[in-house]
């Protein structure tokens, strides 16, 4: 019988380290598995990463986390989607919602019906916006929120939502959870990583003060330093800057001047884009830009000039390189979080990648024989996941209509992977999308970005013509009416949060 893994060592205590610790300690509670997490107070965590996507519910449920406790502890707000400002052309604005649009009719996709309907309306000199047929978009614009999908909202399905939260408080929350489940936290700076001379497996972490932490399985959550997977095991890195040109960020929190809205805002700027993440106690802001097109001082100046209110701290500059490790799991070392790779934070996918890495690790949890088939499966699935997300992100940059700065001209004119080119070409023909079911971002996500940024299909699916015009008109009207009524009945976002988590909190 192969021997079980008895000691897991997690190197790093940022979001990745504590999410890994929480999930493993929950899954192995009651077993003799010993989990140690090493982190350095002196180095600290990256401290950004405050917007999520709905899949986080699955992670929280797996851990048995109560939503109200979690929101209270992390000053969280709800997120219905992302508003993209100036991404199509300078004056454009659209929301990428987590909930789909409208409702299909007679087996015809809603968006194909909408393309036909929009054409009919424009012949009559009237324009229609697809956002008006999306529950989340309208609720977001009205600053409303509810969990409930009963009554008038039910015909359009559930409201999908995620959270904005304070990254520092989230790590603290997960640390407390993990320690309650038996994780041992060791404070100290890792000075070196010891390999077994015969096998090349990681044997121990050596701390600056001489302590030696031995283990059977090592999870590298050391962030961009990638102390184990890269510095020691030389995984190699695939650099994606030719498609995702942003490689730096400057981040700063600011005071809230108004009640938080239930969406992230991403505003396109001269050499990248700015994020605005409304929390209960502050706003997270940042400028993600390309160092080829803007220097750090100019980016910082630009960010500070565009804040709603005073900065609450000194701006922090964060370099990064979009791309992925060539291998995420080597021997007895698995990389999770920034140690594994990094994608432009435009669609808030990094915390999700941590979550899926941890869940995959659990699904393929090794014994001491470290089966090569398990390791290969982990690497293959993770690579495919990174590439699908990469393509969705590239799409945002590639289909800009902007040509006002060198950065946007570069994005508009760059060569993209065939997979992205095919998605665009298929949509431009008849508005069709063949998005695989394992894509995190389904058809409606691609639709919102492509229509939102001004891609106009030359026609629509002939099936849409099978619906009589009067039926089409009535269908569209009924959806709009539904959404109008349902969102009018929803509480204000902040009022809902206060009621849900209990207590007024310190909001503006
Ligand atoms: C600009 C920007 C914006 C982002 N926005 C989002 C977002 O909106 N949504 C999202 O999902 N993600 C976002 N991310 C990604 C997100 O921040 C990270 O995925 C997440 O914080 C995980 O980071 P980490 O734990 O891997 O690394 P880190 O937070 O860097 O943690 C590394 C840990 O390793 C420890 N460590 C390092 N070296 C040593 C050593 N020698 N000895 C001991 N300990 C050591 C550190 O002390 C720390 O605890 C963003 C990232 C960037 C750069």
PDB file of N, CA and C and ligand atoms in Angstrom, residues 12-17 38-40 43-46 48-51 188-190 221-223 225 227 249 275 277 318 320 336-339 342 345 348-351 354, ligand 1:
ATOM      1  N   UNK A  12       3.571  30.552   2.236  1.00  0.00           N
ATOM      2  CA  UNK A  12       2.942  31.827   1.910  1.00  0.00           C
ATOM      3  C   UNK A  12       1.554  31.941   2.501  1.00  0.00           C
ATOM      4  N   UNK A  13       1.243  33.132   2.987  1.00  0.00           N
ATOM      5  CA  UNK A  13      -0.040  33.348   3.671  1.00  0.00           C
ATOM      6  C   UNK A  13      -0.821  34.514   3.105  1.00  0.00           C
ATOM      7  N   UNK A  14      -0.809  34.663   1.791  1.00  0.00           N
ATOM      8  CA  UNK A  14      -1.716  35.632   1.161  1.00  0.00           C
ATOM      9  C   UNK A  14      -3.064  34.953   0.949  1.00  0.00           C
ATOM     10  N   UNK A  15      -3.847  35.491   0.038  1.00  0.00           N
ATOM     11  CA  UNK A  15      -5.162  34.896  -0.239  1.00  0.00           C
ATOM     12  C   UNK A  15      -5.005  33.435  -0.647  1.00  0.00           C
ATOM     13  N   UNK A  16      -3.982  33.149  -1.479  1.00  0.00           N
ATOM     14  CA  UNK A  16      -3.793  31.773  -1.955  1.00  0.00           C
ATOM     15  C   UNK A  16      -3.458  30.834  -0.792  1.00  0.00           C
ATOM     16  N   UNK A  17      -2.522  31.263   0.045  1.00  0.00           N
ATOM     17  CA  UNK A  17      -2.098  30.408   1.158  1.00  0.00           C
ATOM     18  C   UNK A  17      -3.247  30.094   2.096  1.00  0.00           C
ATOM     19  N   UNK A  38       3.571  28.713   6.382  1.00  0.00           N
ATOM     20  CA  UNK A  38       4.675  29.616   6.733  1.00  0.00           C
ATOM     21  C   UNK A  38       4.447  30.941   6.037  1.00  0.00           C
ATOM     22  N   UNK A  39       4.463  32.017   6.792  1.00  0.00           N
ATOM     23  CA  UNK A  39       4.345  33.333   6.140  1.00  0.00           C
ATOM     24  C   UNK A  39       5.247  34.329   6.834  1.00  0.00           C
ATOM     25  N   UNK A  40       5.596  35.356   6.081  1.00  0.00           N
ATOM     26  CA  UNK A  40       6.506  36.345   6.626  1.00  0.00           C
ATOM     27  C   UNK A  40       5.781  37.675   6.788  1.00  0.00           C
ATOM     28  N   UNK A  43       7.508  40.439   4.770  1.00  0.00           N
ATOM     29  CA  UNK A  43       7.237  40.515   3.322  1.00  0.00           C
ATOM     30  C   UNK A  43       5.784  40.907   3.068  1.00  0.00           C
ATOM     31  N   UNK A  44       4.860  40.319   3.800  1.00  0.00           N
ATOM     32  CA  UNK A  44       3.442  40.655   3.648  1.00  0.00           C
ATOM     33  C   UNK A  44       2.854  40.082   2.365  1.00  0.00           C
ATOM     34  N   UNK A  45       1.537  40.287   2.223  1.00  0.00           N
ATOM     35  CA  UNK A  45       0.834  39.788   1.027  1.00  0.00           C
ATOM     36  C   UNK A  45       0.674  40.941   0.044  1.00  0.00           C
ATOM     37  N   UNK A  46       0.229  40.610  -1.167  1.00  0.00           N
ATOM     38  CA  UNK A  46       0.132  41.633  -2.218  1.00  0.00           C
ATOM     39  C   UNK A  46      -0.959  42.661  -1.892  1.00  0.00           C
ATOM     40  N   UNK A  48      -3.970  43.230  -2.890  1.00  0.00           N
ATOM     41  CA  UNK A  48      -5.048  43.574  -3.826  1.00  0.00           C
ATOM     42  C   UNK A  48      -5.793  42.271  -4.128  1.00  0.00           C
ATOM     43  N   UNK A  49      -6.833  42.362  -4.941  1.00  0.00           N
ATOM     44  CA  UNK A  49      -7.620  41.163  -5.238  1.00  0.00           C
ATOM     45  C   UNK A  49      -8.878  41.222  -4.409  1.00  0.00           C
ATOM     46  N   UNK A  50      -9.762  42.162  -4.745  1.00  0.00           N
ATOM     47  CA  UNK A  50     -10.914  42.434  -3.893  1.00  0.00           C
ATOM     48  C   UNK A  50     -12.237  42.233  -4.612  1.00  0.00           C
ATOM     49  N   UNK A  51     -12.181  41.834  -5.888  1.00  0.00           N
ATOM     50  CA  UNK A  51     -13.422  41.595  -6.624  1.00  0.00           C
ATOM     51  C   UNK A  51     -13.450  40.129  -7.029  1.00  0.00           C
ATOM     52  N   UNK A 188       7.851  33.523   9.746  1.00  0.00           N
ATOM     53  CA  UNK A 188       9.290  33.512   9.478  1.00  0.00           C
ATOM     54  C   UNK A 188       9.556  33.632   7.998  1.00  0.00           C
ATOM     55  N   UNK A 189      10.793  34.026   7.701  1.00  0.00           N
ATOM     56  CA  UNK A 189      11.150  34.238   6.299  1.00  0.00           C
ATOM     57  C   UNK A 189      11.853  32.992   5.766  1.00  0.00           C
ATOM     58  N   UNK A 190      11.342  32.488   4.656  1.00  0.00           N
ATOM     59  CA  UNK A 190      11.972  31.311   4.048  1.00  0.00           C
ATOM     60  C   UNK A 190      13.276  31.768   3.388  1.00  0.00           C
ATOM     61  N   UNK A 221       2.618  28.985  -2.313  1.00  0.00           N
ATOM     62  CA  UNK A 221       1.708  30.131  -2.338  1.00  0.00           C
ATOM     63  C   UNK A 221       2.517  31.378  -2.022  1.00  0.00           C
ATOM     64  N   UNK A 222       3.752  31.410  -2.500  1.00  0.00           N
ATOM     65  CA  UNK A 222       4.644  32.516  -2.137  1.00  0.00           C
ATOM     66  C   UNK A 222       4.493  33.710  -3.071  1.00  0.00           C
ATOM     67  N   UNK A 223       3.427  33.735  -3.859  1.00  0.00           N
ATOM     68  CA  UNK A 223       3.167  34.895  -4.705  1.00  0.00           C
ATOM     69  C   UNK A 223       4.120  34.949  -5.888  1.00  0.00           C
ATOM     70  N   UNK A 225       7.040  35.682  -6.186  1.00  0.00           N
ATOM     71  CA  UNK A 225       8.399  35.151  -5.968  1.00  0.00           C
ATOM     72  C   UNK A 225       8.515  33.694  -6.413  1.00  0.00           C
ATOM     73  N   UNK A 227       8.840  30.868  -4.897  1.00  0.00           N
ATOM     74  CA  UNK A 227      10.088  30.389  -4.284  1.00  0.00           C
ATOM     75  C   UNK A 227      10.401  28.932  -4.601  1.00  0.00           C
ATOM     76  N   UNK A 249       0.673  47.845 -12.136  1.00  0.00           N
ATOM     77  CA  UNK A 249      -0.520  48.475 -11.547  1.00  0.00           C
ATOM     78  C   UNK A 249      -0.070  49.399 -10.439  1.00  0.00           C
ATOM     79  N   UNK A 275      -9.543  50.504 -12.103  1.00  0.00           N
ATOM     80  CA  UNK A 275     -10.641  49.804 -11.418  1.00  0.00           C
ATOM     81  C   UNK A 275     -11.155  50.644 -10.263  1.00  0.00           C
ATOM     82  N   UNK A 277     -13.547  49.602  -6.927  1.00  0.00           N
ATOM     83  CA  UNK A 277     -14.235  48.516  -6.219  1.00  0.00           C
ATOM     84  C   UNK A 277     -14.828  49.086  -4.933  1.00  0.00           C
ATOM     85  N   UNK A 318       2.797  47.966  -8.341  1.00  0.00           N
ATOM     86  CA  UNK A 318       2.875  46.499  -8.405  1.00  0.00           C
ATOM     87  C   UNK A 318       3.218  46.061  -9.835  1.00  0.00           C
ATOM     88  N   UNK A 320       3.876  43.164 -12.673  1.00  0.00           N
ATOM     89  CA  UNK A 320       3.484  41.764 -12.862  1.00  0.00           C
ATOM     90  C   UNK A 320       3.714  41.373 -14.308  1.00  0.00           C
ATOM     91  N   UNK A 336       0.028  27.502  -6.339  1.00  0.00           N
ATOM     92  CA  UNK A 336      -1.335  28.034  -6.282  1.00  0.00           C
ATOM     93  C   UNK A 336      -1.239  29.557  -6.145  1.00  0.00           C
ATOM     94  N   UNK A 337      -2.121  30.275  -6.819  1.00  0.00           N
ATOM     95  CA  UNK A 337      -2.127  31.733  -6.712  1.00  0.00           C
ATOM     96  C   UNK A 337      -1.111  32.355  -7.651  1.00  0.00           C
ATOM     97  N   UNK A 338      -0.564  33.479  -7.243  1.00  0.00           N
ATOM     98  CA  UNK A 338       0.351  34.221  -8.124  1.00  0.00           C
ATOM     99  C   UNK A 338       1.608  33.414  -8.430  1.00  0.00           C
ATOM    100  N   UNK A 339       1.937  32.450  -7.590  1.00  0.00           N
ATOM    101  CA  UNK A 339       3.092  31.588  -7.876  1.00  0.00           C
ATOM    102  C   UNK A 339       2.837  30.737  -9.121  1.00  0.00           C
ATOM    103  N   UNK A 342      -0.420  34.604 -13.651  1.00  0.00           N
ATOM    104  CA  UNK A 342      -1.242  35.783 -13.412  1.00  0.00           C
ATOM    105  C   UNK A 342      -1.889  36.251 -14.699  1.00  0.00           C
ATOM    106  N   UNK A 345      -6.159  41.516 -14.266  1.00  0.00           N
ATOM    107  CA  UNK A 345      -7.278  41.384 -13.316  1.00  0.00           C
ATOM    108  C   UNK A 345      -8.622  41.929 -13.798  1.00  0.00           C
ATOM    109  N   UNK A 348     -11.526  39.809 -12.801  1.00  0.00           N
ATOM    110  CA  UNK A 348     -11.485  39.313 -11.408  1.00  0.00           C
ATOM    111  C   UNK A 348     -11.393  37.785 -11.341  1.00  0.00           C
ATOM    112  N   UNK A 349     -10.443  37.216 -12.046  1.00  0.00           N
ATOM    113  CA  UNK A 349     -10.396  35.757 -12.154  1.00  0.00           C
ATOM    114  C   UNK A 349      -9.342  35.079 -11.276  1.00  0.00           C
ATOM    115  N   UNK A 350      -8.450  35.847 -10.648  1.00  0.00           N
ATOM    116  CA  UNK A 350      -7.333  35.199  -9.950  1.00  0.00           C
ATOM    117  C   UNK A 350      -7.766  34.411  -8.721  1.00  0.00           C
ATOM    118  N   UNK A 351      -8.680  34.979  -7.948  1.00  0.00           N
ATOM    119  CA  UNK A 351      -9.126  34.264  -6.750  1.00  0.00           C
ATOM    120  C   UNK A 351      -9.849  32.992  -7.195  1.00  0.00           C
ATOM    121  N   UNK A 354      -7.344  30.376  -7.866  1.00  0.00           N
ATOM    122  CA  UNK A 354      -6.869  29.780  -6.602  1.00  0.00           C
ATOM    123  C   UNK A 354      -7.848  28.682  -6.189  1.00  0.00           C
TER     124      UNK A 354
HETATM  125  C1  LIG B   1      -3.159  44.774  -9.658  1.00  0.00           C
HETATM  126  C2  LIG B   1      -3.833  43.522  -9.229  1.00  0.00           C
HETATM  127  C3  LIG B   1      -5.214  43.497  -9.072  1.00  0.00           C
HETATM  128  C4  LIG B   1      -5.858  42.306  -8.728  1.00  0.00           C
HETATM  129  N1  LIG B   1      -7.216  42.288  -8.621  1.00  0.00           N
HETATM  130  C5  LIG B   1      -7.839  41.101  -8.426  1.00  0.00           C
HETATM  131  C6  LIG B   1      -9.243  41.019  -8.349  1.00  0.00           C
HETATM  132  O1  LIG B   1      -9.965  42.012  -8.416  1.00  0.00           O
HETATM  133  N2  LIG B   1      -9.801  39.806  -8.165  1.00  0.00           N
HETATM  134  C7  LIG B   1      -9.061  38.674  -8.061  1.00  0.00           C
HETATM  135  O2  LIG B   1      -9.620  37.585  -7.963  1.00  0.00           O
HETATM  136  N3  LIG B   1      -7.719  38.743  -8.044  1.00  0.00           N
HETATM  137  C8  LIG B   1      -7.100  39.910  -8.243  1.00  0.00           C
HETATM  138  N4  LIG B   1      -5.742  39.973  -8.231  1.00  0.00           N
HETATM  139  C9  LIG B   1      -4.976  38.773  -7.906  1.00  0.00           C
HETATM  140  C10 LIG B   1      -4.948  38.561  -6.403  1.00  0.00           C
HETATM  141  O3  LIG B   1      -4.423  39.693  -5.760  1.00  0.00           O
HETATM  142  C11 LIG B   1      -4.094  37.352  -6.070  1.00  0.00           C
HETATM  143  O4  LIG B   1      -4.460  36.277  -6.875  1.00  0.00           O
HETATM  144  C12 LIG B   1      -4.304  36.951  -4.654  1.00  0.00           C
HETATM  145  O5  LIG B   1      -4.098  38.021  -3.801  1.00  0.00           O
HETATM  146  C13 LIG B   1      -3.383  35.816  -4.275  1.00  0.00           C
HETATM  147  O6  LIG B   1      -2.095  36.232  -4.066  1.00  0.00           O
HETATM  148  P1  LIG B   1      -1.071  35.202  -3.471  1.00  0.00           P
HETATM  149  O7  LIG B   1      -1.585  34.743  -2.167  1.00  0.00           O
HETATM  150  O8  LIG B   1      -0.764  34.199  -4.501  1.00  0.00           O
HETATM  151  O9  LIG B   1       0.246  36.072  -3.287  1.00  0.00           O
HETATM  152  P2  LIG B   1       0.626  37.140  -2.159  1.00  0.00           P
HETATM  153  O10 LIG B   1      -0.544  37.909  -1.687  1.00  0.00           O
HETATM  154  O11 LIG B   1       1.770  37.913  -2.720  1.00  0.00           O
HETATM  155  O12 LIG B   1       1.128  36.269  -0.943  1.00  0.00           O
HETATM  156  C14 LIG B   1       2.398  35.695  -0.919  1.00  0.00           C
HETATM  157  C15 LIG B   1       2.692  35.199   0.475  1.00  0.00           C
HETATM  158  O13 LIG B   1       3.959  34.574   0.465  1.00  0.00           O
HETATM  159  C16 LIG B   1       4.708  35.039   1.552  1.00  0.00           C
HETATM  160  N5  LIG B   1       6.123  34.976   1.211  1.00  0.00           N
HETATM  161  C17 LIG B   1       6.744  35.363   0.079  1.00  0.00           C
HETATM  162  N6  LIG B   1       8.058  35.167   0.186  1.00  0.00           N
HETATM  163  C18 LIG B   1       8.280  34.623   1.397  1.00  0.00           C
HETATM  164  C19 LIG B   1       9.436  34.201   2.107  1.00  0.00           C
HETATM  165  N7  LIG B   1      10.661  34.302   1.594  1.00  0.00           N
HETATM  166  N8  LIG B   1       9.279  33.713   3.340  1.00  0.00           N
HETATM  167  C20 LIG B   1       8.049  33.586   3.903  1.00  0.00           C
HETATM  168  N9  LIG B   1       6.920  33.978   3.280  1.00  0.00           N
HETATM  169  C21 LIG B   1       7.048  34.497   2.060  1.00  0.00           C
HETATM  170  C22 LIG B   1       4.227  36.458   1.767  1.00  0.00           C
HETATM  171  O14 LIG B   1       4.521  36.911   3.070  1.00  0.00           O
HETATM  172  C23 LIG B   1       2.751  36.277   1.538  1.00  0.00           C
HETATM  173  O15 LIG B   1       2.141  35.823   2.711  1.00  0.00           O
HETATM  174  C24 LIG B   1      -5.090  41.153  -8.531  1.00  0.00           C
HETATM  175  C25 LIG B   1      -3.706  41.204  -8.633  1.00  0.00           C
HETATM  176  C26 LIG B   1      -3.073  42.364  -9.001  1.00  0.00           C
HETATM  177  C27 LIG B   1      -1.577  42.376  -9.144  1.00  0.00           C
END
